[in-house]
PDB file of C-alpha atoms and ligand atoms in Angstrom:
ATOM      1  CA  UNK L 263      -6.458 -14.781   6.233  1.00  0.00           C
ATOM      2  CA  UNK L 264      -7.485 -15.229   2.497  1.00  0.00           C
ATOM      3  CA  UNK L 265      -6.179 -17.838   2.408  1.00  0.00           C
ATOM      4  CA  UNK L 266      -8.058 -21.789   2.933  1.00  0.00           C
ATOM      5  CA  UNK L 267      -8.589 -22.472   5.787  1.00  0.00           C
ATOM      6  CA  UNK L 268      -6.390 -25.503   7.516  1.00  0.00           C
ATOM      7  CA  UNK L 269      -9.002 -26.872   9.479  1.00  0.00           C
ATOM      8  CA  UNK L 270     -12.810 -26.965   8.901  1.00  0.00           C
ATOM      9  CA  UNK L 271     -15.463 -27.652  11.945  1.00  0.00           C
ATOM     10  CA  UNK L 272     -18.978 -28.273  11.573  1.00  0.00           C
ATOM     11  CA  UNK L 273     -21.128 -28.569  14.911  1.00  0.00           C
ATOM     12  CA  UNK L 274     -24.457 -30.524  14.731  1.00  0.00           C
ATOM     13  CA  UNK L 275     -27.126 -30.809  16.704  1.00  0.00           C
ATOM     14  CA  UNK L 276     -30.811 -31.702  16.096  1.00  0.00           C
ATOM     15  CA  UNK L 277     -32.419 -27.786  15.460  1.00  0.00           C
ATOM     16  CA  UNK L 278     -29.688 -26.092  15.068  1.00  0.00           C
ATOM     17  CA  UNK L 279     -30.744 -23.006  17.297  1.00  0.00           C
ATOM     18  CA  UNK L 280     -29.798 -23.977  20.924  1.00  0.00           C
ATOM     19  CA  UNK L 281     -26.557 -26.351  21.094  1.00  0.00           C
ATOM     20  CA  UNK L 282     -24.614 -26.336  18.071  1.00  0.00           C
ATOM     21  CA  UNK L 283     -24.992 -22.341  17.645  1.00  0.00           C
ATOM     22  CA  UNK L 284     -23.832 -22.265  21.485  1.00  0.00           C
ATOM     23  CA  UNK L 285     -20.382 -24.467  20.534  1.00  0.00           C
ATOM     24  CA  UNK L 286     -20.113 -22.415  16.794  1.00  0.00           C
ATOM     25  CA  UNK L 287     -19.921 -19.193  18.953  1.00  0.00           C
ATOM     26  CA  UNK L 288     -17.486 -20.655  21.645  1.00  0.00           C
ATOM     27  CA  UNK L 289     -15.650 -22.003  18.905  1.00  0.00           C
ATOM     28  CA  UNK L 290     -15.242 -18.930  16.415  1.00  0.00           C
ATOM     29  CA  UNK L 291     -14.556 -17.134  19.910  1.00  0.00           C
ATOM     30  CA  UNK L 292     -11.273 -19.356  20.394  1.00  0.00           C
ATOM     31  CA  UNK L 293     -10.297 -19.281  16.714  1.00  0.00           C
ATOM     32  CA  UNK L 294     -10.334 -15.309  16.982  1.00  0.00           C
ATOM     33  CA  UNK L 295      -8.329 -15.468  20.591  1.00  0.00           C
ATOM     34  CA  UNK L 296      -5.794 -17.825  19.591  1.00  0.00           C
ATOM     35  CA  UNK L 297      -5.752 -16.156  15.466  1.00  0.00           C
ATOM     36  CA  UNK L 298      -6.190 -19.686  14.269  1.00  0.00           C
ATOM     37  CA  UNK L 299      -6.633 -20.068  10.185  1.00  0.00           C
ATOM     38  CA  UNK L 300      -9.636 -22.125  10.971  1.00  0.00           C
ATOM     39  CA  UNK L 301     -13.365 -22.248   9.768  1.00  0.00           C
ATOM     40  CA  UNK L 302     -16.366 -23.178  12.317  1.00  0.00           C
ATOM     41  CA  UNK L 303     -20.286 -23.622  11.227  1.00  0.00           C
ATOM     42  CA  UNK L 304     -23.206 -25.230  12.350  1.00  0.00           C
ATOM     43  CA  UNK L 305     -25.947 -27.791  11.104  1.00  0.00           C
ATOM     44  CA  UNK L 306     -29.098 -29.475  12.854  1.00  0.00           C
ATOM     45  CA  UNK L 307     -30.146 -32.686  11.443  1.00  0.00           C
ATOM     46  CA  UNK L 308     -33.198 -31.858  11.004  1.00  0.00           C
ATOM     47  CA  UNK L 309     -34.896 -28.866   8.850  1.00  0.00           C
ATOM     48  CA  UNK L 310     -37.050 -28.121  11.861  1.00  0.00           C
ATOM     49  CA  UNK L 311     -35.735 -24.517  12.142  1.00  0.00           C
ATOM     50  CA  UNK L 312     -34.624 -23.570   8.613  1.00  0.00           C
ATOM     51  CA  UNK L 313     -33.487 -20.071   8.541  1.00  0.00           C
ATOM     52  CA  UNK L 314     -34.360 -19.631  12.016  1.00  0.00           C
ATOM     53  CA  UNK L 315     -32.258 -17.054  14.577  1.00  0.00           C
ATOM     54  CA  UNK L 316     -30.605 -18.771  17.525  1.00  0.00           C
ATOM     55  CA  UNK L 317     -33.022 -19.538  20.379  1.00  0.00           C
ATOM     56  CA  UNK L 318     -33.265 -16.551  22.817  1.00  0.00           C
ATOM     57  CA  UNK L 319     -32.007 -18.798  25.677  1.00  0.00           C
ATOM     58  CA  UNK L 320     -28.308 -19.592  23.330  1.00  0.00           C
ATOM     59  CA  UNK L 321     -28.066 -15.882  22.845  1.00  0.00           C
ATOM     60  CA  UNK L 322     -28.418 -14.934  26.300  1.00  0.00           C
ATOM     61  CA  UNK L 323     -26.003 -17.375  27.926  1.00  0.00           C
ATOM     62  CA  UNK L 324     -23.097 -16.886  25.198  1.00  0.00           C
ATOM     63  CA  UNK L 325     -24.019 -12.722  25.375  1.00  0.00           C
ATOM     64  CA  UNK L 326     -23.161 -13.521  29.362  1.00  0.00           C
ATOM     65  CA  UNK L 327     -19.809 -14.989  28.324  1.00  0.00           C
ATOM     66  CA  UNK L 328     -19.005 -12.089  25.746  1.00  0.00           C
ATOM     67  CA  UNK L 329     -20.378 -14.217  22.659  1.00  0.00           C
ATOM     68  CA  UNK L 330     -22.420 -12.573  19.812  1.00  0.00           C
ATOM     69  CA  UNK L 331     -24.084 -15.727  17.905  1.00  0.00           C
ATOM     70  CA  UNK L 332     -27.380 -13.230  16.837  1.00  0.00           C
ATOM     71  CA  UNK L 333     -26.292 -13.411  12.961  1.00  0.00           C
ATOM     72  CA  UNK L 334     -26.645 -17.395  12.907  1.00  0.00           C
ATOM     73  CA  UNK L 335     -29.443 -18.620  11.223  1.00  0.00           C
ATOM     74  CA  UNK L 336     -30.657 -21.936  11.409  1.00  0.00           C
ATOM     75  CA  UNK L 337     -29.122 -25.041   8.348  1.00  0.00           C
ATOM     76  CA  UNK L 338     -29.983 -28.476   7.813  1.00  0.00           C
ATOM     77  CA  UNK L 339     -26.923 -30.776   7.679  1.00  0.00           C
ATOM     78  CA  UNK L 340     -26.605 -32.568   3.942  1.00  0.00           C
ATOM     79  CA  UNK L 341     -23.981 -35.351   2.588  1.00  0.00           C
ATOM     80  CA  UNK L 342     -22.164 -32.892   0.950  1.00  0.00           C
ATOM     81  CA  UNK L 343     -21.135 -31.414   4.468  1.00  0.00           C
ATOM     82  CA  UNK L 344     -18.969 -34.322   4.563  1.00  0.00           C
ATOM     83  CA  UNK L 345     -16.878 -32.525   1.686  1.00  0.00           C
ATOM     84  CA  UNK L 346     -16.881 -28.549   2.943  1.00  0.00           C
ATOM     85  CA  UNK L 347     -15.205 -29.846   6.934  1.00  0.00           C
ATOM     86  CA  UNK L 348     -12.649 -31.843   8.095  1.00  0.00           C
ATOM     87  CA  UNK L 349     -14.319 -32.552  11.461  1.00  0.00           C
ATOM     88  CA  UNK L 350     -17.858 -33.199  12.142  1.00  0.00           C
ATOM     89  CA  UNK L 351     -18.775 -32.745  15.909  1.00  0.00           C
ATOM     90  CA  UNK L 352     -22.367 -34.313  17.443  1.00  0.00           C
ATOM     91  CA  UNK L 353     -23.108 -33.038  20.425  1.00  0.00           C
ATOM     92  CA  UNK L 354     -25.489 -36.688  21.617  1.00  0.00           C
ATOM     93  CA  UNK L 355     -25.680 -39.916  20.507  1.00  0.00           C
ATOM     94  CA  UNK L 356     -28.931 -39.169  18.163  1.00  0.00           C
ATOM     95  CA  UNK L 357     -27.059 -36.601  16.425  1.00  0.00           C
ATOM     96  CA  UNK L 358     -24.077 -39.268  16.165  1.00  0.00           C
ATOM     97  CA  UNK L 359     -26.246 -41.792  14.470  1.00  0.00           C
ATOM     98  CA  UNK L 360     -28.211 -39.240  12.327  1.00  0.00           C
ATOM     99  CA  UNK L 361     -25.345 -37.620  10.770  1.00  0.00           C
ATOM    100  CA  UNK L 362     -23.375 -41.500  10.231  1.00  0.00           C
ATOM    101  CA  UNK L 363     -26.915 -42.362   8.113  1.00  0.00           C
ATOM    102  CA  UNK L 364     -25.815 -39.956   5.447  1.00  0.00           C
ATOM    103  CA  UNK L 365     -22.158 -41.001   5.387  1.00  0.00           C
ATOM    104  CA  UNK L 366     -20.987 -42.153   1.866  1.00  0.00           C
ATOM    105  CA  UNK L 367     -18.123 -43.879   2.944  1.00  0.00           C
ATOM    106  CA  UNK L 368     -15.148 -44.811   5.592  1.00  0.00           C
ATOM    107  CA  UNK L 369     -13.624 -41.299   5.146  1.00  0.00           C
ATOM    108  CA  UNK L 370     -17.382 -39.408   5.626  1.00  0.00           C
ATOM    109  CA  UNK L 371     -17.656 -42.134   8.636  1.00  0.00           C
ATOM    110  CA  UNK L 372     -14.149 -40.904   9.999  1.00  0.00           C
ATOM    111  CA  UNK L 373     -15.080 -37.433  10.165  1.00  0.00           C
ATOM    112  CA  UNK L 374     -17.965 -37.931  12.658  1.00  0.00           C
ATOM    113  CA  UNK L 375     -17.504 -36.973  16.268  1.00  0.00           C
ATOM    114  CA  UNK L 376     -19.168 -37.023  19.521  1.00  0.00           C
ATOM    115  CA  UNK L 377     -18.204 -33.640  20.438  1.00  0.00           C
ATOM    116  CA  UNK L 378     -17.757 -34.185  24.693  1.00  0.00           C
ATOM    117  CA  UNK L 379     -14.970 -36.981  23.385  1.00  0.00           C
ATOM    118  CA  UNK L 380     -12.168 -34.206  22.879  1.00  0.00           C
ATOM    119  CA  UNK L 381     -12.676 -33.369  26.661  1.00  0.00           C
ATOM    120  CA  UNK L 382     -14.210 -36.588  27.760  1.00  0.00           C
ATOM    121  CA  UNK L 383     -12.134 -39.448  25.967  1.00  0.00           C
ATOM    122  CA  UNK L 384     -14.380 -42.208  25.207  1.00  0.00           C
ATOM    123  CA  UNK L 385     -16.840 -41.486  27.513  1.00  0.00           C
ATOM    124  CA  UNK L 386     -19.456 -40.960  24.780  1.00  0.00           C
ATOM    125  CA  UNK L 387     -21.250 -37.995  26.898  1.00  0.00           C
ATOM    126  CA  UNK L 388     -24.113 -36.478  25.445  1.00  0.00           C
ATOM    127  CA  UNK L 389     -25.022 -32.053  25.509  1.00  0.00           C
ATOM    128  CA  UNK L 390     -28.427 -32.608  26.909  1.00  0.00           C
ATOM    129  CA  UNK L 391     -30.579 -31.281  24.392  1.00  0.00           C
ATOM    130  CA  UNK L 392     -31.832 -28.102  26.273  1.00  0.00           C
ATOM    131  CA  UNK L 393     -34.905 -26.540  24.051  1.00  0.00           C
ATOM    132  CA  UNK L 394     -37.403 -28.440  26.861  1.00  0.00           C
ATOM    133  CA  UNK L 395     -35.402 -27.434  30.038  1.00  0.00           C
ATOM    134  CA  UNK L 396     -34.065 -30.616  31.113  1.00  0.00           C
ATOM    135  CA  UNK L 397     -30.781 -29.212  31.328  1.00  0.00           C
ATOM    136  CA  UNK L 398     -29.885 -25.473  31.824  1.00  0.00           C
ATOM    137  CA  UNK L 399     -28.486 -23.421  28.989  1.00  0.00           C
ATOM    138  CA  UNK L 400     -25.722 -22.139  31.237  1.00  0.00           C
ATOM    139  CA  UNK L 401     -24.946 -25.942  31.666  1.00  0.00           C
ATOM    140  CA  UNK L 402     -24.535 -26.961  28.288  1.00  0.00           C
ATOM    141  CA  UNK L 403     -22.280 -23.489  27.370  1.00  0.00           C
ATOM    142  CA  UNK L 404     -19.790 -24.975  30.461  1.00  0.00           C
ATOM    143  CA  UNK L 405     -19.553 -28.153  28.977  1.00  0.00           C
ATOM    144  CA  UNK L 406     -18.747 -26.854  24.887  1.00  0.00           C
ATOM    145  CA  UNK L 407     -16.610 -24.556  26.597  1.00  0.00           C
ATOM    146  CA  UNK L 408     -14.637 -27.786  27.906  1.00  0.00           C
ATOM    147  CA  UNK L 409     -15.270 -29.816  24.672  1.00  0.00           C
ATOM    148  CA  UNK L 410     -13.740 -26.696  22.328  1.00  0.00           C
ATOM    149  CA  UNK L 411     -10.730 -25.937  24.395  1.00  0.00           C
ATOM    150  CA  UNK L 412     -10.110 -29.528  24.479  1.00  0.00           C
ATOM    151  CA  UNK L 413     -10.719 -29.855  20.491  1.00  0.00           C
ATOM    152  CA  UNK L 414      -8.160 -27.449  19.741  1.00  0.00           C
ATOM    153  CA  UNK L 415      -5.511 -28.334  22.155  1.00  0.00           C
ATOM    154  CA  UNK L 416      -5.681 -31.999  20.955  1.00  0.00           C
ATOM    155  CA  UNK L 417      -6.214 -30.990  17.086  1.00  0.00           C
ATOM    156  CA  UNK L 418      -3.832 -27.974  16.929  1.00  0.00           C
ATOM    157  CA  UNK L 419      -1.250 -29.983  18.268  1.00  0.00           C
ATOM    158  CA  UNK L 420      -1.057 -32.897  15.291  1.00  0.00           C
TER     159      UNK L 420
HETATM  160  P1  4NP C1963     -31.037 -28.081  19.434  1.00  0.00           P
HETATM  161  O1  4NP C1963     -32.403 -28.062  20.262  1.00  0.00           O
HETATM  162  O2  4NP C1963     -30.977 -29.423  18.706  1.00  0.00           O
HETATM  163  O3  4NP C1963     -29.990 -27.978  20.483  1.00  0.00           O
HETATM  164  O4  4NP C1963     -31.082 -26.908  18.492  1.00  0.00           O
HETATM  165  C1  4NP C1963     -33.644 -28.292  19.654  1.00  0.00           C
HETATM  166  C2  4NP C1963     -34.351 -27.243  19.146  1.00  0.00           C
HETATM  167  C3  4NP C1963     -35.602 -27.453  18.572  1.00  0.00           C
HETATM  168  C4  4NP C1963     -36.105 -28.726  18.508  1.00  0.00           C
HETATM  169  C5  4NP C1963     -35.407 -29.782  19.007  1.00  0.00           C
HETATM  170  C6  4NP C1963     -34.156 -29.578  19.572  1.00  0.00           C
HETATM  171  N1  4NP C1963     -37.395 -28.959  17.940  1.00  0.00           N
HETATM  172  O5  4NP C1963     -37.861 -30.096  17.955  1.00  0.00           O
HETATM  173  O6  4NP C1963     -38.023 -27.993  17.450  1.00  0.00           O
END
């Protein structure tokens, strides 16, 4: 496993401590089941939560599911993400926009994702950003759960 890794994920959201932690963790979890060679992290566009530990609500729904995400801390997503991952994964249309307002060019631009698209094809569905309690943690772990199984079934395959 030293060696690079064949395909690099980067989830974003807008804090980086309640939905793209959740789909890092799900993620990582699948990569370890299924021994993949691949790299997940996770970015909010915004600096809100620098350094920050996931939010207590994250830990407790992926801890339910067998998912340790404690050791994340919180990053804000940068152009030069573009050049450390392969795919770039939103999880709502804000994030979408935010992270294509940094892209340098077609190839950046190509990278970009709306994450529920790998389980949802062009449906454009957004995670409900759940730090307010619009939508229930345990309700946006069910749908990454969808989204990452369907991410690497589609991109293992090619
Ligand atoms: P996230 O949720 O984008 O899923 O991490 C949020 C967390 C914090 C804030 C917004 C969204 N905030 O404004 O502090």
């Amino acid at each position: 496993m030293s060696n690079k890794a064949e395909i690099r994920i980067l989830m974003v959201c807008l804090g980086n401590i309640c939905r793209s932690p959740l789909a890092e963790g799900i993620m990582q979890h699948i990569i370890d089941h299924r021994k993949l060679n691949w790299l997940v992290a996770s970015a909010g566009t915004s600096g809100y939560h620098n350094g920050d530990a996931p939010d207590s609500r994250s830990i407790d729904v992926a801890h339910k599911y067998g998912i340790d995400i404690t050791h994340q801390r919180s990053a804000q997503f940068f152009a030069n993400d573009f050049d450390q991952y392969d795919y770039i994964c939103a999880m709502d249309s804000s994030n979408y926009q935010n992270i294509l307002r940094l892209a340098r060019n077609e190839s950046d631009k190509a990278k970009v994702h709306m994450i529920m698209n790998f389980s949802r094809p062009g449906q454009n569905t957004n995670v409900i950003d759940p730090y307010y309690g619009e939508e229930g943690f345990e309700n946006v772990f069910h749908m990454l759960n969808e989204a990452c199984e369907a991410m690497v079934n589609t991109i293992g395959e090619t």
